[in-house]
GROMACS .gro file of C-alpha atoms in nm:
model
  216
    1GLU     CA    1  -4.931 -12.444  -3.834
    2GLU     CA    2  -4.959 -12.778  -4.008
    3ALA     CA    3  -5.130 -12.638  -4.307
    4VAL     CA    4  -4.879 -12.348  -4.330
    5LEU     CA    5  -4.595 -12.586  -4.319
    6ALA     CA    6  -4.744 -12.816  -4.575
    7GLU     CA    7  -4.783 -12.523  -4.814
    8ARG     CA    8  -4.418 -12.447  -4.770
    9GLY     CA    9  -4.325 -12.797  -4.860
   10ASP     CA   10  -4.237 -12.960  -4.533
   11GLU     CA   11  -4.309 -13.334  -4.598
   12ALA     CA   12  -4.321 -13.399  -4.232
   13ALA     CA   13  -4.568 -13.136  -4.135
   14HIS     CA   14  -4.821 -13.393  -4.047
   15LEU     CA   15  -4.601 -13.493  -3.754
   16GLY     CA   16  -4.636 -13.162  -3.573
   17PHE     CA   17  -4.472 -12.822  -3.569
   18THR     CA   18  -4.129 -12.857  -3.708
   19GLY     CA   19  -3.965 -12.615  -3.451
   20PHE     CA   20  -4.109 -12.816  -3.158
   21ARG     CA   21  -3.985 -13.144  -3.303
   22ALA     CA   22  -3.637 -13.003  -3.337
   23THR     CA   23  -3.659 -12.887  -2.976
   24VAL     CA   24  -3.774 -13.229  -2.862
   25LYS     CA   25  -3.490 -13.385  -3.058
   26ASP     CA   26  -3.223 -13.172  -2.893
   27PHE     CA   27  -3.383 -13.215  -2.554
   28LEU     CA   28  -3.382 -13.586  -2.575
   29ARG     CA   29  -3.014 -13.604  -2.703
   30THR     CA   30  -2.907 -13.368  -2.428
   31GLU     CA   31  -3.100 -13.509  -2.128
   32ALA     CA   32  -3.164 -13.869  -2.212
   33GLY     CA   33  -2.871 -13.974  -2.445
   34LEU     CA   34  -3.143 -14.052  -2.712
   35ASP     CA   35  -3.057 -13.936  -3.064
   36VAL     CA   36  -3.335 -13.994  -3.301
   37PRO     CA   37  -3.423 -13.819  -3.644
   38LYS     CA   38  -3.708 -13.567  -3.649
   39GLU     CA   39  -3.898 -13.801  -3.874
   40GLU     CA   40  -3.940 -14.041  -3.592
   41ILE     CA   41  -4.084 -13.780  -3.366
   42LEU     CA   42  -4.467 -13.736  -3.352
   43ILE     CA   43  -4.612 -13.445  -3.147
   44THR     CA   44  -4.928 -13.518  -2.940
   45PRO     CA   45  -5.133 -13.332  -2.684
   46GLY     CA   46  -4.999 -13.566  -2.416
   47SER     CA   47  -4.928 -13.924  -2.324
   48ARG     CA   48  -5.294 -14.017  -2.301
   49GLN     CA   49  -5.361 -13.948  -2.670
   50ALA     CA   50  -5.046 -14.148  -2.766
   51ILE     CA   51  -5.177 -14.453  -2.570
   52PHE     CA   52  -5.503 -14.406  -2.748
   53LEU     CA   53  -5.348 -14.425  -3.077
   54PHE     CA   54  -5.152 -14.727  -2.984
   55THR     CA   55  -5.450 -14.919  -2.866
   56HIS     CA   56  -5.667 -14.831  -3.163
   57CYS     CA   57  -5.418 -14.837  -3.445
   58LEU     CA   58  -5.160 -15.108  -3.343
   59LEU     CA   59  -5.391 -15.346  -3.146
   60LYS     CA   60  -5.730 -15.499  -3.206
   61PRO     CA   61  -6.008 -15.609  -2.969
   62GLY     CA   62  -5.920 -15.920  -2.777
   63ASP     CA   63  -5.536 -15.869  -2.807
   64ALA     CA   64  -5.340 -15.933  -2.478
   65VAL     CA   65  -5.133 -15.656  -2.332
   66GLY     CA   66  -4.896 -15.672  -2.034
   67VAL     CA   67  -4.884 -15.387  -1.782
   68GLU     CA   68  -4.714 -15.343  -1.455
   69ALA     CA   69  -4.885 -15.439  -1.144
   70PRO     CA   70  -4.963 -15.220  -0.972
   71SER     CA   71  -4.992 -14.952  -1.250
   72TYR     CA   72  -5.202 -14.643  -1.339
   73PHE     CA   73  -5.237 -14.805  -1.691
   74TYR     CA   74  -5.519 -15.022  -1.526
   75SER     CA   75  -5.727 -14.712  -1.467
   76LEU     CA   76  -5.716 -14.583  -1.832
   77PRO     CA   77  -6.038 -14.639  -1.999
   78VAL     CA   78  -5.875 -14.629  -2.345
   79PHE     CA   79  -5.791 -15.000  -2.301
   80GLN     CA   80  -6.139 -15.103  -2.224
   81ALA     CA   81  -6.275 -14.890  -2.508
   82ALA     CA   82  -6.049 -15.075  -2.751
   83GLY     CA   83  -6.145 -15.411  -2.613
   84VAL     CA   84  -5.784 -15.490  -2.521
   85ARG     CA   85  -5.729 -15.749  -2.244
   86LEU     CA   86  -5.487 -15.637  -1.971
   87TYR     CA   87  -5.259 -15.891  -1.802
   88ALA     CA   88  -5.038 -15.819  -1.492
   89LEU     CA   89  -4.657 -15.804  -1.503
   90PRO     CA   90  -4.517 -15.879  -1.150
   91MET     CA   91  -4.301 -15.620  -0.996
   92ASP     CA   92  -4.043 -15.590  -0.713
   93ALA     CA   93  -3.855 -15.292  -0.593
   94GLY     CA   94  -3.675 -15.267  -0.917
   95GLY     CA   95  -3.965 -15.275  -1.153
   96ILE     CA   96  -4.097 -15.564  -1.349
   97THR     CA   97  -3.931 -15.908  -1.292
   98LEU     CA   98  -3.791 -16.100  -1.588
   99GLU     CA   99  -3.935 -16.419  -1.443
  100GLY     CA  100  -4.289 -16.256  -1.445
  101LEU     CA  101  -4.242 -16.132  -1.792
  102GLU     CA  102  -4.134 -16.472  -1.920
  103ALA     CA  103  -4.419 -16.662  -1.724
  104LEU     CA  104  -4.677 -16.423  -1.883
  105ALA     CA  105  -4.555 -16.469  -2.242
  106ASP     CA  106  -4.551 -16.841  -2.176
  107ARG     CA  107  -4.929 -16.825  -2.076
  108ARG     CA  108  -5.054 -16.569  -2.319
  109ARG     CA  109  -4.971 -16.441  -2.667
  110ILE     CA  110  -4.872 -16.094  -2.560
  111LYS     CA  111  -4.892 -15.841  -2.832
  112MET     CA  112  -4.732 -15.540  -2.651
  113ILE     CA  113  -4.617 -15.437  -2.309
  114PHE     CA  114  -4.660 -15.091  -2.144
  115LEU     CA  115  -4.388 -14.990  -1.903
  116ASN     CA  116  -4.325 -14.685  -1.680
  117PRO     CA  117  -3.956 -14.772  -1.604
  118MET     CA  118  -3.836 -14.444  -1.440
  119PHE     CA  119  -4.013 -14.349  -1.108
  120GLN     CA  120  -4.304 -14.579  -1.182
  121ASN     CA  121  -4.646 -14.484  -1.098
  122PRO     CA  122  -4.740 -14.563  -0.818
  123THR     CA  123  -4.436 -14.736  -0.664
  124GLY     CA  124  -4.156 -14.507  -0.767
  125ALA     CA  125  -3.940 -14.795  -0.885
  126VAL     CA  126  -3.656 -14.730  -1.132
  127MET     CA  127  -3.539 -15.014  -1.344
  128SER     CA  128  -3.164 -15.089  -1.345
  129THR     CA  129  -2.975 -15.086  -1.667
  130ALA     CA  130  -2.924 -15.457  -1.641
  131ARG     CA  131  -3.279 -15.512  -1.599
  132LYS     CA  132  -3.373 -15.292  -1.892
  133LYS     CA  133  -3.141 -15.474  -2.115
  134ALA     CA  134  -3.270 -15.828  -2.001
  135ALA     CA  135  -3.628 -15.706  -2.078
  136LEU     CA  136  -3.528 -15.581  -2.413
  137SER     CA  137  -3.337 -15.895  -2.506
  138PHE     CA  138  -3.638 -16.112  -2.398
  139CYS     CA  139  -3.893 -15.903  -2.581
  140ALA     CA  140  -3.674 -15.903  -2.902
  141LYS     CA  141  -3.667 -16.286  -2.895
  142ALA     CA  142  -4.045 -16.302  -2.827
  143HIS     CA  143  -4.119 -16.024  -3.081
  144ILE     CA  144  -4.297 -15.823  -2.826
  145PRO     CA  145  -4.307 -15.437  -2.882
  146ILE     CA  146  -4.275 -15.221  -2.566
  147VAL     CA  147  -4.431 -14.876  -2.501
  148GLU     CA  148  -4.213 -14.676  -2.264
  149ASP     CA  149  -4.403 -14.396  -2.085
  150ASP     CA  150  -4.127 -14.166  -1.963
  151ALA     CA  151  -4.332 -13.925  -1.762
  152TYR     CA  152  -4.094 -13.859  -1.459
  153SER     CA  153  -3.740 -13.907  -1.528
  154LEU     CA  154  -3.666 -13.537  -1.515
  155LEU     CA  155  -3.775 -13.545  -1.142
  156ALA     CA  156  -3.446 -13.694  -1.064
  157PHE     CA  157  -3.214 -13.497  -0.836
  158SER     CA  158  -2.896 -13.673  -0.948
  159ARG     CA  159  -2.768 -13.934  -1.195
  160ASN     CA  160  -2.819 -14.206  -0.939
  161PRO     CA  161  -3.037 -14.394  -1.007
  162ASP     CA  162  -2.984 -14.429  -1.367
  163THR     CA  163  -3.282 -14.283  -1.559
  164THR     CA  164  -3.151 -14.375  -1.910
  165PRO     CA  165  -3.461 -14.459  -2.110
  166LEU     CA  166  -3.514 -14.806  -2.266
  167LYS     CA  167  -3.536 -14.641  -2.596
  168ALA     CA  168  -3.171 -14.525  -2.565
  169LEU     CA  169  -3.075 -14.895  -2.536
  170ASP     CA  170  -3.286 -15.011  -2.818
  171SER     CA  171  -3.095 -15.105  -3.132
  172LEU     CA  172  -3.382 -15.293  -3.305
  173GLY     CA  173  -3.650 -15.036  -3.311
  174GLN     CA  174  -3.869 -15.232  -3.067
  175VAL     CA  175  -3.948 -14.953  -2.816
  176ILE     CA  176  -4.201 -14.680  -2.860
  177HIS     CA  177  -4.107 -14.396  -2.628
  178ILE     CA  178  -4.359 -14.142  -2.519
  179GLY     CA  179  -4.306 -13.822  -2.318
  180SER     CA  180  -4.503 -13.522  -2.209
  181LEU     CA  181  -4.457 -13.178  -2.038
  182SER     CA  182  -4.773 -13.210  -1.837
  183SER     CA  183  -4.601 -13.385  -1.544
  184TYR     CA  184  -4.349 -13.107  -1.516
  185ALA     CA  185  -4.536 -12.789  -1.625
  186GLY     CA  186  -4.888 -12.861  -1.513
  187ARG     CA  187  -5.196 -13.031  -1.657
  188ASN     CA  188  -5.298 -12.732  -1.867
  189LEU     CA  189  -4.985 -12.741  -2.091
  190ARG     CA  190  -5.102 -13.019  -2.328
  191ALA     CA  191  -4.783 -13.090  -2.522
  192GLY     CA  192  -4.611 -13.431  -2.564
  193TRP     CA  193  -4.442 -13.657  -2.813
  194LEU     CA  194  -4.383 -14.016  -2.914
  195ILE     CA  195  -4.073 -14.169  -3.080
  196ALA     CA  196  -4.116 -14.472  -3.296
  197PRO     CA  197  -4.010 -14.618  -3.636
  198ARG     CA  198  -4.108 -14.391  -3.931
  199GLY     CA  199  -4.370 -14.635  -4.063
  200VAL     CA  200  -4.545 -14.650  -3.714
  201VAL     CA  201  -4.504 -14.266  -3.670
  202ASN     CA  202  -4.677 -14.215  -4.006
  203THR     CA  203  -4.960 -14.443  -3.930
  204LEU     CA  204  -5.024 -14.289  -3.591
  205ALA     CA  205  -4.983 -13.925  -3.738
  206GLY     CA  206  -5.247 -14.001  -4.009
  207ALA     CA  207  -5.492 -14.123  -3.723
  208ARG     CA  208  -5.411 -13.830  -3.501
  209HIS     CA  209  -5.491 -13.582  -3.782
  210MET     CA  210  -5.829 -13.751  -3.834
  211MET     CA  211  -5.903 -13.714  -3.463
  212ASP     CA  212  -5.804 -13.343  -3.392
  213ALA     CA  213  -5.727 -13.199  -3.742
  214GLY     CA  214  -5.421 -13.017  -3.608
  215LEU     CA  215  -5.247 -12.943  -3.287
  216SER     CA  216  -5.238 -12.626  -3.060
   0.00000   0.00000   0.00000
């Protein structure tokens, strides 16, 4: 598909099938209140490849990364393979605490934090809008990018609790948002996406293309 689109003159063909990107764009606007241009959407085979791309393209060995404690991020070998150092972000029933985030940033030079703010795995915690805004504000001042893994927000049975993604509150382009269909439709459907500023998306798209030379 990418080769055909490139021949037709689609400058963004390297980001994934145009029709699927358009569908993801419409889906995010309708379901998450997140309106982003197609040029900021990169199609991936799922969230795990997205995390691999972040750790190998945006980080370097020895970089310090904050992850929720407890979190499934600890079990992902992609962090160890990249030589990234993981540090715990303390949590309570409402997700990561601002005090814990501030304390970690005081102790370590954190390059990025990875969050699962809606129905967090394994606790099921949902961050409130107020806490999301506080975390965004602090990370903006500290120049810490946030990777938001939104794997489960569609599992909500109602609008309470609020499952608005961090990315929808992000006015500075500091949040990289990733999503996947696998959590909803089964592990055999390998289709996902990430949302990021265009420069970041193009960098990751180039690396992804070298890895798999095209998507299903």
